[in-house]
Amino acid sequence: PTNRYVATNLYGEHKFGMGNLMVWGMRVKEGDIYQPWYINMVQALHNRVVELPHASPENFIDLASQKIKYMGVTESGDLQFKRLIPVEGIDTTDPQRAQEQLDYLRRGLESNPAMGPMLLHFEDENGKKCDFLAHEGCTTKATFIIGDYTDEVKPEYLSWVREVRQIVDEFEAEYGDRVEFMTAGEPYFLAYMLLDLVNKWWLFTISIAIVILVLWFEFRSWRGATFPLLGVGATIVMTLGLMGYTEFKLTTMMVLTPMLLLAIGIGHSVQVTRRFLLEHGQSGDCMLASREAIRHTIIPATLSIVTDMVGFATLATVDISFYKDYAYFGVFGMLTLLLTTTTLIPLLLTVFPPTQESCKTMESHGWETTVGGFLTRLISGPGKWLPIGVAVLVFAGSAYYTNLMNWEGKPEDAIKLSQENDYMPGVEKGINYARAAFKGSSPTWKDLVQLNEIMPGVISVSIPIRGREPNTRGCIDTYFPDAIYDIEDRTQKVQMCNKYKEELGCWDTDACGAQGVFNSVELHTDLEKMENWMRAHEFIGYTGSYTQYVRLVNMLLTAEPGEPTKLSDLRVPNREYLLSLDPNDDRSPTEIVRMYNGLLEAMTSAGDMDSFVNTETWNEGVVLGFINTMDPVETHKVA
């Protein structure tokens, strides 16, 4: 893709996943979530949604997933990473053992400031949301399953969303009296729109019936009521046929194409049909009527349809795949529309000609004469200034409120104009897509709103991080001199490592440490600052990254064995932090980060960290954020 935002998004999705996120929220109606039946229900739902087609199980985030573990320290001060709940679930036969397992789960979740805020929802006695870091006296009322699915789910939206709904319906039938279920997510949102359209096929039938009634009112004959539809129908069939031939899947955007072709094509079809009937009423010659109908309508029809084709073609310049596809098929449909309506309708009327007498009444209807006379008098008299005045007011108001070319001189709009070529910076760009797609009474919309209220946010944003310099291959036969091991001055050691890297064209990890920007304390310090800013933003509910794990390990290992951890130690171990604890601390922050990386790599399972960092190169990762608003004005404040 040429658009940098689209390219960045694709890079993040293909490297780390988390691009097609689903969220299942489960709010318990009575008590808290730490009940055996509830936890086992969450685990059962996790197991079902992980088995859905095109799932990425290693990227799932929930209390039953492999990557979310109890992170603590043993009495001897060693790190301890264990599953939050047993594979077989919470014990339902031994209450004492079950309580021990639930207490362990509670400690594992509520003592994890890195992932806990994403998985737990607290409420006070009045039902108001409590902050994760200040939830004393609050009840844990809900938890969430955040699932990730690959792009392969998109061609199978309909079957996939039906399976999702079936799973949720089964759990609602069994637990609905005790648990409130909420479902949302980009795949679900888009797929449900398509499913909703398919389920409402009768709307298309009603629109066809309305068109037939209008055509009958206009022409008062079966030919006039059906032939224009046949002309447009031929175009729709050919366009859908091209989609089938190219194996293009019908998406929510492409469903609009037949309706648009119907709306535009009927207008041209009516003109051709009416002109034929008028000419036939005068001459009685079908061939002459066909020739005159085509001659009078071909130029205005061509100009009209070509402008529509140009409008579709401009959409192809947008670097968004479904816009491009919509544009290409729209252009094809418009081109065939010109051919089918102009040729097929006169041909049908020639093969099945009406009588000359029936066509003599086609000159005009009474309401047409009345409206035409009124408009003629309006534009030929003093009243012509009324539409002109309205047009001037509309143009003036538009120029004023859109701040056309930043005539107001606003600094923030000047940036939009210069950097984004935004010639109308006063217009707020964006739309609340969910509200535009679904009615306020729709369960899909209600679930989305409620999840957005109890979760840190349901709109995700990913910020990929990649080292500018690629890693150098590891040394195999010739290694760096042993003298490097004896260099104590860190600056000098870095210089020597870089020197031999240039000379030998390889990197000696034993002598100079692991490569990759995620092995440097500077990167984690900067990411910590960025995430602290993001988490403090009013419209950002949560961020997750590998740096959060580094901070968590630092907090765990800084505490003395047997002593509680301190949130003040939830920090990247940079020079400033180390000296604040001990002014004489001369340890290398980068070496500490590399040690933490090694511990995390050793203590976690394969794939646990892959959604945040590439543990093969340590040179690329991602920051995942969740926006807690769907209002376009507010989301733009985040950007």
Tab-separated table of C-alpha atoms in Angstrom, residues 127-491:
chain	number	residue	atom	x	y	z
A	127	GLY	CA	-22.556	0.251	40.339
A	128	LYS	CA	-19.951	2.799	39.273
A	129	LYS	CA	-16.698	1.678	37.663
A	130	CYS	CA	-13.636	1.578	39.936
A	131	ASP	CA	-10.058	2.119	38.832
A	132	PHE	CA	-7.823	-0.953	38.876
A	133	LEU	CA	-5.207	0.778	41.033
A	134	ALA	CA	-7.822	2.023	43.515
A	135	HIS	CA	-10.406	-0.734	43.840
A	136	GLU	CA	-10.494	-1.159	47.612
A	137	GLY	CA	-14.089	-1.773	48.652
A	138	CYS	CA	-15.113	-2.543	45.064
A	139	THR	CA	-16.361	-5.824	43.631
A	140	THR	CA	-14.884	-7.610	40.620
A	141	LYS	CA	-17.972	-7.884	38.428
A	142	ALA	CA	-16.703	-8.817	34.976
A	143	THR	CA	-13.867	-10.243	32.970
A	144	PHE	CA	-13.186	-10.407	29.256
A	145	ILE	CA	-11.914	-12.684	26.525
A	146	ILE	CA	-9.912	-10.834	23.877
A	147	GLY	CA	-9.464	-13.045	20.838
A	148	ASP	CA	-7.375	-12.557	17.723
A	149	TYR	CA	-8.189	-13.924	14.267
A	150	THR	CA	-6.245	-13.880	11.024
A	151	ASP	CA	-7.279	-12.104	7.824
A	152	GLU	CA	-8.481	-15.438	6.416
A	153	VAL	CA	-11.672	-14.939	8.433
A	154	LYS	CA	-12.802	-12.136	6.099
A	155	PRO	CA	-13.832	-14.296	3.107
A	156	GLU	CA	-15.870	-16.483	5.488
A	157	TYR	CA	-17.674	-13.766	7.410
A	158	LEU	CA	-21.193	-15.176	7.107
A	159	SER	CA	-20.488	-18.739	8.236
A	160	TRP	CA	-18.065	-17.463	10.881
A	161	VAL	CA	-20.445	-14.958	12.488
A	162	ARG	CA	-23.246	-17.529	12.518
A	163	GLU	CA	-20.966	-19.866	14.455
A	164	VAL	CA	-20.043	-17.071	16.879
A	165	ARG	CA	-23.699	-16.267	17.491
A	166	GLN	CA	-24.502	-19.932	18.022
A	167	ILE	CA	-21.793	-20.248	20.687
A	168	VAL	CA	-22.903	-17.104	22.525
A	169	ASP	CA	-26.567	-18.138	22.318
A	170	GLU	CA	-25.725	-21.513	23.874
A	171	PHE	CA	-23.953	-19.865	26.808
A	172	GLU	CA	-26.739	-17.316	27.241
A	173	ALA	CA	-29.292	-20.122	27.345
A	174	GLU	CA	-27.356	-21.879	30.124
A	175	TYR	CA	-26.011	-18.941	32.136
A	176	GLY	CA	-28.167	-15.994	31.046
A	177	ASP	CA	-29.989	-15.828	34.392
A	178	ARG	CA	-26.663	-15.288	36.199
A	179	VAL	CA	-24.385	-13.648	33.628
A	180	GLU	CA	-24.761	-10.805	31.173
A	181	PHE	CA	-22.940	-11.568	27.911
A	182	MET	CA	-21.609	-8.897	25.539
A	183	THR	CA	-19.940	-9.476	22.174
A	184	ALA	CA	-18.073	-7.002	19.982
A	185	GLY	CA	-15.060	-6.722	17.706
A	186	GLU	CA	-14.115	-5.688	14.189
A	187	PRO	CA	-14.722	-9.107	12.532
A	188	TYR	CA	-18.017	-9.473	14.390
A	189	PHE	CA	-19.061	-5.907	13.597
A	190	LEU	CA	-18.381	-6.215	9.860
A	191	ALA	CA	-19.698	-9.759	9.614
A	192	TYR	CA	-22.887	-8.923	11.484
A	193	MET	CA	-23.566	-6.027	9.126
A	194	LEU	CA	-23.312	-8.451	6.204
A	195	LEU	CA	-25.459	-11.031	7.998
A	196	ASP	CA	-28.029	-8.351	8.761
A	197	LEU	CA	-28.148	-7.405	5.085
A	198	VAL	CA	-28.527	-11.025	4.001
A	199	ASN	CA	-31.280	-11.626	6.554
A	200	LYS	CA	-33.125	-8.551	5.280
A	201	TRP	CA	-33.180	-9.682	1.633
A	202	TRP	CA	-36.874	-8.804	1.596
A	203	LEU	CA	-35.967	-5.099	1.655
A	204	PHE	CA	-34.508	-5.476	-1.841
A	205	THR	CA	-37.727	-7.211	-2.906
A	206	ILE	CA	-39.802	-4.352	-1.491
A	207	SER	CA	-37.669	-1.800	-3.333
A	208	ILE	CA	-38.246	-3.693	-6.592
A	209	ALA	CA	-41.988	-3.726	-5.914
A	210	ILE	CA	-41.980	0.029	-5.262
A	211	VAL	CA	-40.123	0.640	-8.526
A	212	ILE	CA	-42.677	-1.477	-10.403
A	213	LEU	CA	-45.555	0.499	-8.869
A	214	VAL	CA	-43.951	3.820	-9.798
A	215	LEU	CA	-43.282	2.622	-13.349
A	216	TRP	CA	-46.855	1.397	-13.662
A	217	PHE	CA	-48.139	4.765	-12.444
A	218	GLU	CA	-45.975	6.475	-15.064
A	219	PHE	CA	-46.629	4.234	-18.092
A	220	ARG	CA	-49.836	2.306	-17.225
A	221	SER	CA	-48.626	-0.768	-19.151
A	222	TRP	CA	-46.827	-3.993	-18.334
A	223	ARG	CA	-44.110	-3.102	-20.854
A	224	GLY	CA	-43.344	0.197	-19.161
A	225	ALA	CA	-43.350	-1.460	-15.735
A	226	THR	CA	-41.036	-4.355	-16.592
A	227	PHE	CA	-38.712	-3.438	-19.467
A	228	PRO	CA	-36.801	-0.708	-17.557
A	229	LEU	CA	-36.253	-3.222	-14.751
A	230	LEU	CA	-35.028	-5.823	-17.220
A	231	GLY	CA	-32.480	-3.358	-18.602
A	232	VAL	CA	-31.138	-2.508	-15.157
A	233	GLY	CA	-31.402	-6.147	-14.085
A	234	ALA	CA	-29.116	-7.189	-16.944
A	235	THR	CA	-26.468	-4.782	-15.643
A	236	ILE	CA	-26.814	-6.055	-12.064
A	237	VAL	CA	-26.544	-9.674	-13.223
A	238	MET	CA	-23.404	-8.941	-15.255
A	239	THR	CA	-21.797	-7.067	-12.356
A	240	LEU	CA	-22.552	-9.863	-9.894
A	241	GLY	CA	-21.358	-12.342	-12.508
A	242	LEU	CA	-18.025	-10.537	-12.744
A	243	MET	CA	-17.730	-10.729	-8.956
A	244	GLY	CA	-18.350	-14.462	-9.134
A	245	TYR	CA	-15.934	-14.945	-12.035
A	246	THR	CA	-13.166	-13.107	-10.169
A	247	GLU	CA	-14.067	-15.040	-6.972
A	248	PHE	CA	-14.665	-11.776	-5.175
A	249	LYS	CA	-16.529	-12.188	-1.901
A	250	LEU	CA	-19.631	-10.087	-1.363
A	251	THR	CA	-18.836	-7.619	1.419
A	252	THR	CA	-20.916	-5.035	3.253
A	253	MET	CA	-19.667	-2.390	0.829
A	254	MET	CA	-20.281	-4.443	-2.307
A	255	VAL	CA	-23.873	-5.223	-1.323
A	256	LEU	CA	-24.585	-1.561	-2.057
A	257	THR	CA	-23.535	-1.922	-5.707
A	258	PRO	CA	-26.758	-3.586	-7.001
A	259	MET	CA	-28.898	-1.041	-5.132
A	260	LEU	CA	-26.881	1.852	-6.537
A	261	LEU	CA	-27.089	0.485	-10.081
A	262	LEU	CA	-30.840	0.070	-9.638
A	263	ALA	CA	-31.270	3.655	-8.429
A	264	ILE	CA	-29.161	5.231	-11.181
A	265	GLY	CA	-30.203	2.868	-13.964
A	266	ILE	CA	-33.947	3.268	-13.484
A	267	GLY	CA	-33.712	6.991	-14.212
A	268	HIS	CA	-32.011	6.423	-17.560
A	269	SER	CA	-34.295	3.479	-18.368
A	270	VAL	CA	-37.394	5.610	-17.828
A	271	GLN	CA	-36.038	8.264	-20.217
A	272	VAL	CA	-35.352	5.725	-22.971
A	273	THR	CA	-38.698	3.978	-22.483
A	274	ARG	CA	-40.708	7.176	-22.450
A	275	ARG	CA	-38.977	8.571	-25.524
A	276	PHE	CA	-39.678	5.362	-27.447
A	277	LEU	CA	-43.357	5.408	-26.486
A	278	LEU	CA	-43.724	9.081	-27.445
A	279	GLU	CA	-42.098	8.524	-30.848
A	280	HIS	CA	-44.091	5.349	-31.433
A	281	GLY	CA	-47.324	7.199	-30.628
A	282	GLN	CA	-46.528	9.713	-33.361
A	283	SER	CA	-45.128	7.479	-36.109
A	284	GLY	CA	-46.296	3.953	-35.346
A	285	ASP	CA	-42.906	2.737	-36.642
A	286	CYS	CA	-40.934	0.735	-34.041
A	287	MET	CA	-37.598	1.068	-35.848
A	288	LEU	CA	-38.008	4.829	-36.173
A	289	ALA	CA	-39.087	5.071	-32.514
A	290	SER	CA	-36.013	3.085	-31.425
A	291	ARG	CA	-33.672	5.243	-33.477
A	292	GLU	CA	-35.183	8.476	-32.149
A	293	ALA	CA	-35.198	7.213	-28.551
A	294	ILE	CA	-31.504	6.344	-28.727
A	295	ARG	CA	-30.636	9.563	-30.579
A	296	HIS	CA	-32.324	11.797	-27.996
A	297	THR	CA	-31.039	10.023	-24.873
A	298	ILE	CA	-27.563	8.725	-25.722
A	299	ILE	CA	-25.687	12.008	-25.186
A	300	PRO	CA	-27.246	13.070	-21.851
A	301	ALA	CA	-27.123	9.464	-20.634
A	302	THR	CA	-23.473	9.112	-21.626
A	303	LEU	CA	-22.493	12.359	-19.922
A	304	SER	CA	-24.419	11.447	-16.778
A	305	ILE	CA	-23.081	7.919	-16.511
A	306	VAL	CA	-19.508	8.916	-17.393
A	307	THR	CA	-19.522	11.436	-14.531
A	308	ASP	CA	-20.735	8.637	-12.242
A	309	MET	CA	-17.904	6.434	-13.518
A	310	VAL	CA	-15.396	9.199	-12.791
A	311	GLY	CA	-16.823	9.472	-9.285
A	312	PHE	CA	-16.313	5.754	-8.762
A	313	ALA	CA	-12.831	5.928	-10.274
A	314	THR	CA	-11.774	8.565	-7.740
A	315	LEU	CA	-12.568	6.064	-4.983
A	316	ALA	CA	-9.932	3.776	-6.492
A	317	THR	CA	-7.285	6.326	-5.496
A	318	VAL	CA	-8.057	5.662	-1.814
A	319	ASP	CA	-5.635	3.068	-0.470
A	320	ILE	CA	-8.332	0.992	1.213
A	321	SER	CA	-9.034	-2.353	-0.445
A	322	PHE	CA	-12.829	-2.470	-0.164
A	323	TYR	CA	-13.088	1.098	-1.493
A	324	LYS	CA	-10.960	0.118	-4.478
A	325	ASP	CA	-13.058	-2.986	-5.169
A	326	TYR	CA	-16.255	-0.986	-4.811
A	327	ALA	CA	-14.862	1.548	-7.296
A	328	TYR	CA	-13.777	-1.037	-9.889
A	329	PHE	CA	-17.075	-2.929	-9.893
A	330	GLY	CA	-18.980	0.374	-9.841
A	331	VAL	CA	-17.181	1.562	-12.972
A	332	PHE	CA	-17.924	-1.758	-14.685
A	333	GLY	CA	-21.580	-1.591	-13.656
A	334	MET	CA	-21.970	1.959	-14.947
A	335	LEU	CA	-20.368	1.066	-18.273
A	336	THR	CA	-22.681	-1.904	-18.796
A	337	LEU	CA	-25.625	0.228	-17.648
A	338	LEU	CA	-25.069	2.546	-20.583
A	339	LEU	CA	-25.116	-0.400	-22.974
A	340	THR	CA	-27.997	-2.415	-21.542
A	341	THR	CA	-30.499	0.384	-20.963
A	342	THR	CA	-29.749	2.110	-24.268
A	343	THR	CA	-29.945	-1.014	-26.429
A	344	LEU	CA	-31.924	-3.671	-24.567
A	345	ILE	CA	-35.013	-1.577	-23.807
A	346	PRO	CA	-35.575	-0.364	-27.424
A	347	LEU	CA	-34.926	-3.929	-28.598
A	348	LEU	CA	-37.549	-5.363	-26.237
A	349	LEU	CA	-40.064	-2.683	-27.218
A	350	THR	CA	-39.430	-3.478	-30.872
A	351	VAL	CA	-39.934	-7.221	-30.357
A	352	PHE	CA	-42.994	-6.682	-28.126
A	353	PRO	CA	-44.402	-3.417	-29.538
A	354	PRO	CA	-47.305	-1.590	-27.903
A	355	THR	CA	-50.177	-0.305	-30.028
A	356	GLN	CA	-49.864	3.178	-31.460
A	357	GLU	CA	-53.130	4.222	-29.824
A	358	SER	CA	-51.918	3.293	-26.327
A	359	CYS	CA	-48.832	5.456	-26.804
A	360	LYS	CA	-50.701	8.626	-27.741
A	361	THR	CA	-51.590	9.232	-24.085
A	362	MET	CA	-47.919	9.331	-23.023
A	363	GLU	CA	-47.375	13.019	-23.690
A	364	SER	CA	-47.572	14.153	-20.060
A	365	HIS	CA	-49.490	13.720	-16.831
A	366	GLY	CA	-51.410	16.505	-15.146
A	367	TRP	CA	-49.009	16.790	-12.214
A	368	GLU	CA	-46.074	17.089	-14.611
A	369	THR	CA	-47.739	20.007	-16.390
A	370	THR	CA	-48.511	21.713	-13.074
A	371	VAL	CA	-45.005	21.342	-11.656
A	372	GLY	CA	-43.387	22.306	-14.953
A	373	GLY	CA	-45.534	25.413	-15.268
A	374	PHE	CA	-44.761	26.510	-11.716
A	375	LEU	CA	-41.008	26.121	-12.164
A	376	THR	CA	-41.128	27.947	-15.514
A	377	ARG	CA	-42.921	30.908	-13.971
A	378	LEU	CA	-40.518	30.875	-11.024
A	379	ILE	CA	-37.288	31.048	-13.022
A	380	SER	CA	-38.633	33.473	-15.648
A	381	GLY	CA	-39.968	36.024	-13.163
A	382	PRO	CA	-38.677	37.851	-10.076
A	383	GLY	CA	-38.864	34.600	-8.143
A	384	LYS	CA	-35.673	33.438	-9.872
A	385	TRP	CA	-33.669	35.304	-7.230
A	386	LEU	CA	-35.001	32.979	-4.543
A	387	PRO	CA	-33.099	29.831	-5.672
A	388	ILE	CA	-30.095	31.989	-6.566
A	389	GLY	CA	-30.143	33.524	-3.080
A	390	VAL	CA	-30.431	30.113	-1.443
A	391	ALA	CA	-27.452	28.855	-3.471
A	392	VAL	CA	-25.370	31.908	-2.486
A	393	LEU	CA	-26.251	31.436	1.190
A	394	VAL	CA	-25.310	27.752	1.029
A	395	PHE	CA	-21.949	28.535	-0.586
A	396	ALA	CA	-21.205	31.341	1.877
A	397	GLY	CA	-22.214	29.266	4.888
A	398	SER	CA	-20.177	26.310	3.669
A	399	ALA	CA	-17.073	28.447	3.146
A	400	TYR	CA	-17.496	29.943	6.617
A	401	TYR	CA	-18.080	26.789	8.633
A	402	THR	CA	-15.594	24.639	6.719
A	403	ASN	CA	-12.896	27.308	7.184
A	404	LEU	CA	-12.130	26.989	3.473
A	405	MET	CA	-8.369	27.308	2.838
A	406	ASN	CA	-8.063	28.288	6.530
A	407	TRP	CA	-9.304	31.811	5.912
A	408	GLU	CA	-9.653	32.212	9.701
A	409	GLY	CA	-5.909	31.709	10.130
A	410	LYS	CA	-6.120	29.075	12.878
A	411	PRO	CA	-2.660	27.558	13.645
A	412	GLU	CA	-3.993	24.016	14.100
A	413	ASP	CA	-5.885	24.235	10.797
A	414	ALA	CA	-2.778	25.590	9.071
A	415	ILE	CA	-1.019	22.355	10.018
A	416	LYS	CA	-3.860	20.310	8.509
A	417	LEU	CA	-3.714	22.383	5.328
A	418	SER	CA	0.052	22.135	4.870
A	419	GLN	CA	0.666	18.563	6.013
A	420	GLU	CA	-2.549	16.788	5.021
A	421	ASN	CA	-3.745	18.955	2.095
A	422	ASP	CA	-6.962	19.455	4.050
A	423	TYR	CA	-8.564	22.369	2.187
A	424	MET	CA	-11.598	22.350	4.484
A	425	PRO	CA	-10.042	21.943	7.941
A	426	GLY	CA	-13.199	23.132	9.671
A	427	VAL	CA	-15.012	19.938	8.677
A	428	GLU	CA	-14.659	17.217	11.286
A	429	LYS	CA	-13.453	14.108	9.466
A	430	GLY	CA	-14.806	10.885	10.792
A	431	ILE	CA	-17.949	8.987	11.638
A	432	ASN	CA	-19.211	6.850	14.476
A	433	TYR	CA	-19.250	3.752	12.277
A	434	ALA	CA	-21.010	1.510	14.752
A	435	ARG	CA	-23.849	3.965	15.341
A	436	ALA	CA	-24.111	4.648	11.605
A	437	ALA	CA	-24.349	0.930	10.852
A	438	PHE	CA	-26.724	-0.184	13.612
A	439	LYS	CA	-29.837	1.270	15.194
A	440	GLY	CA	-29.714	2.343	18.825
A	441	SER	CA	-32.019	-0.564	19.665
A	442	SER	CA	-29.739	-3.128	17.990
A	443	PRO	CA	-28.189	-5.706	20.380
A	444	THR	CA	-24.900	-5.319	18.491
A	445	TRP	CA	-24.830	-1.587	19.231
A	446	LYS	CA	-25.896	-2.075	22.861
A	447	ASP	CA	-23.153	-4.658	23.472
A	448	LEU	CA	-20.565	-2.357	21.942
A	449	VAL	CA	-21.628	0.603	24.086
A	450	GLN	CA	-21.720	-1.434	27.286
A	451	LEU	CA	-18.357	-3.049	26.624
A	452	ASN	CA	-16.889	0.364	25.927
A	453	GLU	CA	-18.142	1.488	29.349
A	454	ILE	CA	-16.838	-1.397	31.439
A	455	MET	CA	-13.682	-2.199	29.442
A	456	PRO	CA	-10.720	0.147	28.983
A	457	GLY	CA	-11.943	0.458	25.392
A	458	VAL	CA	-13.086	-1.593	22.402
A	459	ILE	CA	-11.308	0.314	19.620
A	460	SER	CA	-7.723	-0.842	19.279
A	461	VAL	CA	-4.688	0.979	17.930
A	462	SER	CA	-1.277	-0.550	17.256
A	463	ILE	CA	2.027	1.317	17.078
A	464	PRO	CA	4.784	-0.855	15.556
A	465	ILE	CA	8.348	-0.232	16.749
A	466	ARG	CA	11.282	-1.316	14.579
A	467	GLY	CA	15.002	-0.712	14.838
A	468	ARG	CA	16.389	1.447	12.046
A	469	GLU	CA	19.486	-0.735	11.796
A	470	PRO	CA	18.925	-4.438	11.076
A	471	ASN	CA	20.701	-7.025	13.173
A	472	THR	CA	24.082	-8.223	12.005
A	473	ARG	CA	24.558	-11.954	11.522
A	474	GLY	CA	26.174	-13.817	14.406
A	475	CYS	CA	29.856	-14.723	14.270
A	476	ILE	CA	30.510	-18.374	13.412
A	477	ASP	CA	34.204	-19.014	12.829
A	478	THR	CA	35.934	-15.792	13.835
A	479	TYR	CA	34.937	-14.084	17.069
A	480	PHE	CA	35.753	-10.758	18.689
A	481	PRO	CA	39.076	-10.589	20.602
A	482	ASP	CA	39.039	-11.799	24.196
A	483	ALA	CA	40.383	-8.411	25.256
A	484	ILE	CA	36.863	-7.009	24.935
A	485	TYR	CA	35.823	-9.039	27.983
A	486	ASP	CA	38.334	-7.130	30.112
A	487	ILE	CA	37.137	-3.631	29.144
A	488	GLU	CA	35.284	-2.098	32.098
A	489	ASP	CA	34.488	1.303	30.599
A	490	ARG	CA	31.094	0.853	28.908
A	491	THR	CA	31.586	3.573	26.313
